[in-house]
C-alpha positions as a printed Julia matrix, in Angstrom:
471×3 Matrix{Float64}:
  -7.69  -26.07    1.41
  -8.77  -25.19    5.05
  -6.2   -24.67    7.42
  -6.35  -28.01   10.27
  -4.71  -27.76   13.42
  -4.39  -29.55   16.58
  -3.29  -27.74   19.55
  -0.98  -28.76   21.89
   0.88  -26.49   24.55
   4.34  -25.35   23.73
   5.51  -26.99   27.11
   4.58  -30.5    25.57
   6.09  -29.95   22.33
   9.58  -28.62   23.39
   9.75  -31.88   25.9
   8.8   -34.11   23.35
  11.41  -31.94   20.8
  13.91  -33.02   23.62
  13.0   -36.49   23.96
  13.43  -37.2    20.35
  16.35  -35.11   20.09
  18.15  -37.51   22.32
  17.18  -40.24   21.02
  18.54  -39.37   17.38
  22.06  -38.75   19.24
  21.62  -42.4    20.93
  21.23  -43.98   17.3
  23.97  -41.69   15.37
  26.06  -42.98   18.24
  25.69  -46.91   17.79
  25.57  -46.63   13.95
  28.84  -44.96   14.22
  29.85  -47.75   15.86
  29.3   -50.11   13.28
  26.34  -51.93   15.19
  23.86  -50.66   13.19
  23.02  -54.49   12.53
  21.54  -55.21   16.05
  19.77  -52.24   16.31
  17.82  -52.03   12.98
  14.46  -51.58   15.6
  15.67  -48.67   16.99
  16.15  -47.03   13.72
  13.05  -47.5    12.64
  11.39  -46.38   16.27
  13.7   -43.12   15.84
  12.34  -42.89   11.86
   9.06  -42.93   13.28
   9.62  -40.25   15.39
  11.53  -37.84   13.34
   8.87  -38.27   10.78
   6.16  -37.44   13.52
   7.86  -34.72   14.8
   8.87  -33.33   10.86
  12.43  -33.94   11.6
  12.69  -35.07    7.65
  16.33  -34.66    7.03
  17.21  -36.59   10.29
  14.59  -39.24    9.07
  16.23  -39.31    5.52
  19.94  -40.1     7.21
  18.44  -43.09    8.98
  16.68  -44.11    6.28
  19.31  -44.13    4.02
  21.73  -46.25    6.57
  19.07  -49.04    6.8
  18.32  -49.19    3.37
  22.41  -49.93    2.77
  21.52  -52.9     4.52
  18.44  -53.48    3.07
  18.2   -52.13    0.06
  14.53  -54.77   -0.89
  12.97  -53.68    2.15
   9.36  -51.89    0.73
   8.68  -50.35    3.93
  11.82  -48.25    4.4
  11.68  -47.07    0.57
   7.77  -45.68    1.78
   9.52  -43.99    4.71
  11.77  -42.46    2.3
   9.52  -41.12   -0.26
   7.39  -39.99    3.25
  11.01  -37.79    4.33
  11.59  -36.55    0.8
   7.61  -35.69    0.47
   8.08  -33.76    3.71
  11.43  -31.96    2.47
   9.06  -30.74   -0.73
  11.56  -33.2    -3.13
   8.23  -34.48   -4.7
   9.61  -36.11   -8.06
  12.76  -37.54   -5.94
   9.68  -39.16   -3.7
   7.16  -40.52   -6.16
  10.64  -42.24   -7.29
  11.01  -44.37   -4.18
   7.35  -44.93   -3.49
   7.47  -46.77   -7.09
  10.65  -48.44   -5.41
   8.27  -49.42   -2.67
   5.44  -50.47   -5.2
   7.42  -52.4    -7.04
   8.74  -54.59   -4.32
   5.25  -54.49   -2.75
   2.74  -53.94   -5.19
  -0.73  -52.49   -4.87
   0.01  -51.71   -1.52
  -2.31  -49.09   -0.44
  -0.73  -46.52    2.43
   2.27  -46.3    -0.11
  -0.54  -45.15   -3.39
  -2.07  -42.69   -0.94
   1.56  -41.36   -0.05
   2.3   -41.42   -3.87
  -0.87  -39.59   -4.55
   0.13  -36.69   -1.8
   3.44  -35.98   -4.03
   1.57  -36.48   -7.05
  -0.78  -33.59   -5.66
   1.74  -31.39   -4.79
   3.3   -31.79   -8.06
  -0.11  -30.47   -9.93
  -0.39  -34.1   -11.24
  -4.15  -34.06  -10.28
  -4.99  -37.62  -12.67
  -2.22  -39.16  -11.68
  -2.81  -38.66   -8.4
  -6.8   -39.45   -8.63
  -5.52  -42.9   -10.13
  -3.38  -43.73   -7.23
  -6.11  -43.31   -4.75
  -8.7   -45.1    -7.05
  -6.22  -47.92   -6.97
  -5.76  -47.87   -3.36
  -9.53  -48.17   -2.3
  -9.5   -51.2    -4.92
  -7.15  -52.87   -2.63
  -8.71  -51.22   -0.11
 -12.42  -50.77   -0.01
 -12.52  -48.78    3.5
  -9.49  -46.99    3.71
 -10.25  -43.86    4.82
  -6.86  -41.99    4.43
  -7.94  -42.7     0.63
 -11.39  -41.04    0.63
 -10.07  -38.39    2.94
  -7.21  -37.43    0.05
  -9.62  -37.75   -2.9
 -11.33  -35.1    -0.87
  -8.37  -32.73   -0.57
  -7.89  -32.94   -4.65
 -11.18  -32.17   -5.34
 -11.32  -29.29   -2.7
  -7.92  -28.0    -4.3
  -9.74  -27.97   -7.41
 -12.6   -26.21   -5.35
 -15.01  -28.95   -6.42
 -16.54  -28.8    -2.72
 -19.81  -30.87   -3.6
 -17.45  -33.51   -4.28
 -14.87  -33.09   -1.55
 -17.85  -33.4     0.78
 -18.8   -36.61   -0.43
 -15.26  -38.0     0.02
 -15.15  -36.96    3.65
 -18.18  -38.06    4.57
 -17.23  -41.73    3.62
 -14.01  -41.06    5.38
 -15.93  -40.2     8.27
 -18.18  -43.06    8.61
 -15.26  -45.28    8.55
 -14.12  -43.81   11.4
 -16.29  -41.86   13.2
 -13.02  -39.94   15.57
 -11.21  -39.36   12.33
 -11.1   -35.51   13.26
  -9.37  -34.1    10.11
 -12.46  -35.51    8.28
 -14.84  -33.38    9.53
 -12.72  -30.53   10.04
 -12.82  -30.53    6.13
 -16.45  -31.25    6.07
 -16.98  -28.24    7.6
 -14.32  -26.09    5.39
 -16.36  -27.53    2.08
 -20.18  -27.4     3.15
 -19.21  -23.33    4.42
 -17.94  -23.23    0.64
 -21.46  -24.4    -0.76
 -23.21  -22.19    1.88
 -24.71  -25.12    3.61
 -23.96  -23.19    6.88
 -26.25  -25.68    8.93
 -24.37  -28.76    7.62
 -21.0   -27.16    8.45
 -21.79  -26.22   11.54
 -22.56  -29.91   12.27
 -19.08  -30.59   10.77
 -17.18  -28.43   13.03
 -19.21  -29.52   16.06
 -18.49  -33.24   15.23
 -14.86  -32.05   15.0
 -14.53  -30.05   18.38
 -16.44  -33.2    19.97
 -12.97  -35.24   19.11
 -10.6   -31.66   19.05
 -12.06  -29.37   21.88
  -9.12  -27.9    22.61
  -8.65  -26.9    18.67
  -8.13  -23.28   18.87
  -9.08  -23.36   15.1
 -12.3   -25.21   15.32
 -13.59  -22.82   17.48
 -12.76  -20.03   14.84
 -14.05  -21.79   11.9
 -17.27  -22.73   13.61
 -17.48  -19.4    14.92
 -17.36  -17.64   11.41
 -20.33  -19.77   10.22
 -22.21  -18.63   12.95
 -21.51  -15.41   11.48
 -22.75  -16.18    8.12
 -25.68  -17.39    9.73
 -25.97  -14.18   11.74
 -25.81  -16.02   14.68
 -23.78  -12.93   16.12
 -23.65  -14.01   19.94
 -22.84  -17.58   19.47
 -20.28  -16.67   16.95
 -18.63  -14.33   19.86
 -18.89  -17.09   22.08
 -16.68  -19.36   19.12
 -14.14  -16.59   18.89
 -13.99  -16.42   22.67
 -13.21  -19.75   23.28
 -10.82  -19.89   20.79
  -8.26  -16.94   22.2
  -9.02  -18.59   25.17
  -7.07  -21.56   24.05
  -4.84  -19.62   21.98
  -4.99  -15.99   23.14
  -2.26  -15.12   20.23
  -4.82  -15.61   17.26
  -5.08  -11.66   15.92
  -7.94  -13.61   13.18
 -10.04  -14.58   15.91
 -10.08  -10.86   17.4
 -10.58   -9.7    14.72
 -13.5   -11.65   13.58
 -15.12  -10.89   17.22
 -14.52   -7.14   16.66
 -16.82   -7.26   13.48
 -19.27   -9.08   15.26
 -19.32   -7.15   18.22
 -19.43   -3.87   15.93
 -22.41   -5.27   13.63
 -24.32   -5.77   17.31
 -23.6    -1.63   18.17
 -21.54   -2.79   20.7
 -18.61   -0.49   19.69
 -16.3     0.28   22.15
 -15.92   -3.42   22.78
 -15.26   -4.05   19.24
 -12.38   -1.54   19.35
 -10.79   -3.25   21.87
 -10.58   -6.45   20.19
  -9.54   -4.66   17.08
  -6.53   -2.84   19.04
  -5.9    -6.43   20.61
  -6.15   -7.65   16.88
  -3.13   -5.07   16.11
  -0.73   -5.69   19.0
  -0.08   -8.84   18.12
   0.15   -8.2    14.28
   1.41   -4.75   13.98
   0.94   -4.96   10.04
  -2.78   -5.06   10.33
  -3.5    -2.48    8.05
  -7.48   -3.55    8.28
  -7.7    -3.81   11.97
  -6.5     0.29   11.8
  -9.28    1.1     9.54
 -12.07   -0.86   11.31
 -10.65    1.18   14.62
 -10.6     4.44   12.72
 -14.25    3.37   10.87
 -15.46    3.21   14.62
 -14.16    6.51   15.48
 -15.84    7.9    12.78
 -19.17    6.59   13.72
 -18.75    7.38   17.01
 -17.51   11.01   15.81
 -14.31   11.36   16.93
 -12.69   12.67   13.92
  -9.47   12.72   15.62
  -9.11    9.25   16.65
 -10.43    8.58   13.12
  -7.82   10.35   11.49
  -5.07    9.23   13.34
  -5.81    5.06   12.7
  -6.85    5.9     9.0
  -3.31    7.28    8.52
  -1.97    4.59    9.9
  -3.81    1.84    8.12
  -2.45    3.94    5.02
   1.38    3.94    6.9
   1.19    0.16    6.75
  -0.69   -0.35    3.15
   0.52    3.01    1.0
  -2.34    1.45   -1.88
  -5.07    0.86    0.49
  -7.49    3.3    -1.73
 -10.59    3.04    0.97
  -8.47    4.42    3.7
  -7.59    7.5     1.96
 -10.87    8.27    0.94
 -12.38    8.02    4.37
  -9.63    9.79    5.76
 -10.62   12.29    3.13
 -13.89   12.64    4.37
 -12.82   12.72    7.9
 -10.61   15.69    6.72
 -13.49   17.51    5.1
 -15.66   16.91    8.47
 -12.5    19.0    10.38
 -12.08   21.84    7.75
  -9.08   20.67    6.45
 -10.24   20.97    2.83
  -6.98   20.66    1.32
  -5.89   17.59    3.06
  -9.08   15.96    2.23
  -8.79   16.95   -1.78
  -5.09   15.35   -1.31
  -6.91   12.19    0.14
  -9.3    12.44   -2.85
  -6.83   12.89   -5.47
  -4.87    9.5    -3.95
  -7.52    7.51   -3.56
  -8.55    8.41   -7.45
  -4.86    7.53   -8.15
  -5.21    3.89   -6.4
  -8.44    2.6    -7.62
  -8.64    4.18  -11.18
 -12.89    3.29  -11.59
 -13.81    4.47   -8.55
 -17.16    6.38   -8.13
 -17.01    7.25   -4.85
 -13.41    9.13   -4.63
 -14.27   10.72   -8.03
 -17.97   11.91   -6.29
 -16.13   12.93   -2.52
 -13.31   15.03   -4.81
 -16.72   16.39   -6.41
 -18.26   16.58   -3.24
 -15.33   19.08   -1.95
 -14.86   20.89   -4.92
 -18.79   22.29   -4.93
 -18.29   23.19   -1.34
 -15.2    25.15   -1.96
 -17.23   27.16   -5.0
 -15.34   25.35   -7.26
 -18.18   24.27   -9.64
 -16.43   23.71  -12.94
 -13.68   21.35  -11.36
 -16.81   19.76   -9.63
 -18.7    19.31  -12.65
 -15.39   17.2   -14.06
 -15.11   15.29  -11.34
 -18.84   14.39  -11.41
 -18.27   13.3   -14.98
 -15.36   10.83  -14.09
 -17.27    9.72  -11.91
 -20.55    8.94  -14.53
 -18.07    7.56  -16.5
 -17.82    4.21  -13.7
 -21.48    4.5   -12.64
 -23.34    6.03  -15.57
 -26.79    5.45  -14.52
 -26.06    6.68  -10.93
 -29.38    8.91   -9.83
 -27.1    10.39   -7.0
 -24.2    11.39   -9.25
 -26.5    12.67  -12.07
 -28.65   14.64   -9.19
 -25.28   16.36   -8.36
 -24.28   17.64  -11.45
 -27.62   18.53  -12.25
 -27.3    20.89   -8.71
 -24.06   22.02   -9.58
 -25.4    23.23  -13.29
 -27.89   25.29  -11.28
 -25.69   26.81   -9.19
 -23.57   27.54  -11.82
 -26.23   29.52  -13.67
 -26.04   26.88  -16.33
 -30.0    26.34  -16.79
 -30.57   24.42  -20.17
 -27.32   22.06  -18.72
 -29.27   21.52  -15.58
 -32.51   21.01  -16.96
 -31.25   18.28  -19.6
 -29.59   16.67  -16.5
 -32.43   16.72  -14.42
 -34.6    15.05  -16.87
 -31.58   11.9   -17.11
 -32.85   11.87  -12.76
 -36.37   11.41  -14.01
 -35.69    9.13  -16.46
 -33.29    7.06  -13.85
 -35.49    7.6   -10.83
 -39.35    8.58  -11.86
 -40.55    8.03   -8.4
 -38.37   11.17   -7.31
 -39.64   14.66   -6.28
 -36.87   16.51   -5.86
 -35.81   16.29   -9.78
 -39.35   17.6   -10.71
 -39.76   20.4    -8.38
 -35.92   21.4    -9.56
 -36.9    21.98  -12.65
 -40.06   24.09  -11.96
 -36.97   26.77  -10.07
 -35.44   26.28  -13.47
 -38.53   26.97  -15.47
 -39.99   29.61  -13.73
 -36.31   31.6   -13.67
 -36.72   30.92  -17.86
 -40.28   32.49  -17.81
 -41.74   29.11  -18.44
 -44.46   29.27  -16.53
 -46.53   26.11  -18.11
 -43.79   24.08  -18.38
 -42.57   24.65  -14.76
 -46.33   24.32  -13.61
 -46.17   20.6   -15.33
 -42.93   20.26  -13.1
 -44.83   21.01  -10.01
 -47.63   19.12  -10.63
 -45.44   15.89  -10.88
 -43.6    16.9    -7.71
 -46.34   17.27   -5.84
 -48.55   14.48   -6.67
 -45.25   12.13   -5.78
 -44.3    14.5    -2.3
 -46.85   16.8    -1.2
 -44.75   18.23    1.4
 -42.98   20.36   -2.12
 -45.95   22.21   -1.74
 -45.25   23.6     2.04
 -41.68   24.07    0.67
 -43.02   26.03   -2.43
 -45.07   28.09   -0.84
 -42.08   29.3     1.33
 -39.93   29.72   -1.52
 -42.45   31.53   -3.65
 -44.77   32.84   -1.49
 -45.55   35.67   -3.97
 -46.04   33.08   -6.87
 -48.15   30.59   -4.27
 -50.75   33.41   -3.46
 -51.58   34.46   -7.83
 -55.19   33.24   -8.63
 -53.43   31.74  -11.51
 -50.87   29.68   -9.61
 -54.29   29.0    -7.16
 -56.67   27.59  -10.23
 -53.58   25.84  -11.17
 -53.26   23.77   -7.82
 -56.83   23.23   -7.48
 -56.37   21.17  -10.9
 -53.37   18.95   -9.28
C-alpha cells in the first residue's frame, strides 16, 4: 500500500499533544474521584481524542472505566476494538467488535473496523465478508469501498483497488485518501495519465501534502515529463524540506536533463539528512565519473561501499575508476569483490578481464572472459574479446574458431571478418583470408583504407588487385 500523509506543522501538533494531554489528567482526576457517573460525556470527548491523536493505551483505560458501568453499551465496545486495533492486539479487537455486533448487529462502521483487524491479521475473506456486509447495510458507505480497495491493493490486485476507490470517491468527492490511492494503483497499472489526475484531485483537497507532491511528481517522471516532475519534487521539500526521497528523485531528474552539477547538489542534500544513503553516494560518485573527476568519483564510490559492504555495482565502478588512475591493483581488488558479491555477473567478470589483458596477462584474461560467457553466452562483446585476446596470445586456430562464434552472433559485423583475414594471411591462407576480406569490406568499406595501411605491400600485388576488382 502507498504511503498517505497529511501534513501539519510540528507547532500545531505539539499544542494540540498539550491540549489533549491535559485534558486526560482532568478526567483521571474526577474518575478518581468516584464521579465518573456525571461525567460519562467527558470520557467519551477525551476517548475521542486520544483515539485521534493515537493515544491508544490512554483510550483503552477510559474505555475500560465506562464500560464497568456500561458493560451493553455497543458503541464503547467499537471504541475498544478501535484502541486495541491501534495497539496491533488484532484478535483481542475483532473480539470486542463481535461484542459490539452482537449488541448492535449489522452495524456498519463497526464491520469496516472488524474488517481493518481482520486485514491485518492476513484474514483477507473474512475481512472481504465484513465489508460486503457493511455496504448491504450500507449501500454508499464509502469507508467500505475505500477498505475493499486497500485489500485488493495489498493483494496487488490494482485494477480492482481502482474500482473500489473510485466509488469511494464519487460518494464523496473531498474524500482525499481516496484518490491519494487512486493515484498509488493506476501508477501500478501504468496508467500514468489517470494517476496523475488522481494525485491532482488529491492535492486540490491536500495542497499542502508534502507527499502528494512527490507521488505526482514521480509519475511525471515515468511520463518523462522531467521539468514538471522537478517542479513536484520542489514543492514538496518546500513543504517538507526534510524529505531525502524527494531530493533524491529531483537529482535523477535533473541528471537525466545534463544538468549535473545541480543534480549533485540535491544528491549531497539527499545524504545530509540520511547519512546511510548508500545510493545517493554512488549517484554523486556516478556524476564525478561522467564529469571525469576520478577523484571525487573514487572517494563517494568508497563510501557508498563504507555504508553497504555488498553493494556489488559500487565496487565495480570504483574498479574502473581505479583502472582510469593507474591503480591496477586496486581496481583488480574491486573486480575480484564485486565477482564475490554478485556471483553471475558479466560485467565484473569482463572489467577483471578487461584489466588482466591490459596488464599482459592473457591467460588469466582468457578465464575471466570464460566466466564471464558462462552468464552471457551469446554476448558478441565478450566473445569479440576472447577472440582478441587468442590473437594476441599467438593462439590462431583458438581465435579463428572464436571469431567465427562473432559472425555467427553478429553477421552484420566487420571487424570479426577482417580479423580473421590477419589470422589467415599469418597461416598462409591466402584464399581463405581473401573470402574474409571480401565480407569485411562489402559490410565496412573503410577496412579497405585500414588494409591498405596495414598491408601496404600485400594491397599493391596484382593478385591482391584482380582480387578487389572482383569484390
Amino acid at each position: 500500500m502507498s504511503f498517505f500523509e497529511s501534513d501539519f506543522s510540528e507547532n500545531s501538533y505539539e499544542a494540540s499533544n498539550k491540549r489533549v494531554n491535559e485534558e486526560i489528567e482532568k478526567i483521571k482526576k474526577i474518575i478518581d474521584s468516584g464521579s465518573i457517573y456525571s461525567c460519562t460525556e467527558s470520557v467519551e470527548e477525551v476517548i475521542g481524542s486520544c483515539i485521534e491523536n493515537e493515544k491508544f493505551e490512554d483510550a483503552l483505560f477510559f474505555i475500560n472505566q465506562l464500560i464497568e458501568i456500561a458493560p451493553y453499551n455497543s458503541d464503547y465496545w467499537l471504541k475498544k476494538g478501535v484502541a486495541l486495533n491501534g495497539l496491533f492486539n488484532y484478535s483481542d479487537a475483532i473480539v470486542c467488535f463481535d461484542k459490539s455486533l452482537s449488541l448492535n448487529p449489522g452495524d456498519s462502521e463497526t464491520l469496516v473496523d472488524k474488517a481493518a483487524a481482520e486485514e491485518n491479521l492476513g484474514l483477507y475473506q473474512q475481512a472481504k465478508e465484513s465489508l460486503e456486509e457493511a455496504l448491504l447495510k450500507d449501500p454508499r458507505n464509502e469507508e467500505a469501498f475505500f477498505s475493499l480497495g486497500v485489500l485488493c491493493q495489498h493483494q496487488e490486485r490494482y485494477k480492482d483497488a481502482a474500482g473500489y476507490f473510485e466509488k469511494a470517491s464519487e460518494i464523496d468527492s473531498e474524500f482525499a485518501e481516496a484518490f491519494f490511492e487512486l493515484g498509488f494503483c493506476y501508477e501500478n497499472l501504468k496508467d500514468y495519465s489517470n494517476a496523475l489526475t488522481a494525485y491532482d484531485k488529491y492535492l486540490d483537497i491536500e495542497p499542502y501534502s508534502a507527499n502528494g507532491w512527490y507521488n505526482r511528481g514521480i509519475v511525471l517522471g515515468k511520463m518523462n515529463s522531467l521539468e514538471q516532475a522537478i517542479n513536484s519534487y520542489d514543492l514538496a521539500v518546500s513543504i517538507k524540506e526534510d524529505f531525502p526521497s524527494a531530493w533524491f528523485n529531483k537529482g535523477n531528474a535533473l541528471a537525466d536533463l545534463g544538468r549535473l552539477h545541480q543534480a549533485i547538489e540535491c544528491f549531497k542534500k539527499s545524504y545530509d539528512l540520511d547519512n546511510s544513503d548508500d545510493a545517493s553516494c554512488y549517484n554523486i560518485a556516478n556524476i564525478y565519473e561522467e564529469l571525469g573527476d576520478t577523484i571525487n568519483a573514487i572517494k563517494f564510490y568508497s563510501e557508498a561501499v563504507r555504508l553497504n559492504d555488498n553493494y556489488y555495482e559500487a565496487y565495480l565502478a570504483r574498479g574502473y575508476c581505479y583502472d582510469t588512475a593507474g591503480k591496477y591493483q586496486l581496481a583488480l581488488k574491486d573486480f575480484n569483490k564485486a565477482i564475490t558479491l554478485s556471483q553471475n555477473n558479466a560485467d565484473a567478470w569482463s572489467a577483471k578481464a578487461d584489466l588482466e589483458y591490459s596488464l599482459g596477462q592473457l591467460q588469466d584474461a582468457v578465464s575471466s572472459y570464460k566466466e564471464a560467457l558462462k552468464v552471457e553466452p551469446e554476448s558478441f562483446e565478450i566473445w569479440l574479446h576472447i577472440a582478441e585476446t587468442y590473437n594476441e596470445m599467438g593462439n590462431w586456430l583458438e581465435a579463428l574458431s572464436a571469431f567465427d562464434y562473432c559472425i555467427k552472433l553478429n553477421p552484420a559485423d566487420a571487424s570479426a571478418y577482417y580479423a580473421k583475414a590477419k589470422i589467415n594471411f599469418l597461416l598462409s591462407r591466402t584464399m581463405e583470408a581473401v573470402d574474409c576480406l571480401k565480407h569485411a569490406f562489402s559490410i565496412d568499406p573503410e577496412f579497405q583504407a585500414e588494409f591498405a595501411k596495414e598491408y601496404p605491400e600485400i594491397k599493391s600485388s596484382r593478385l591482391f588487385k584482380k582480387l578487389l576488382d572482383e569484390i
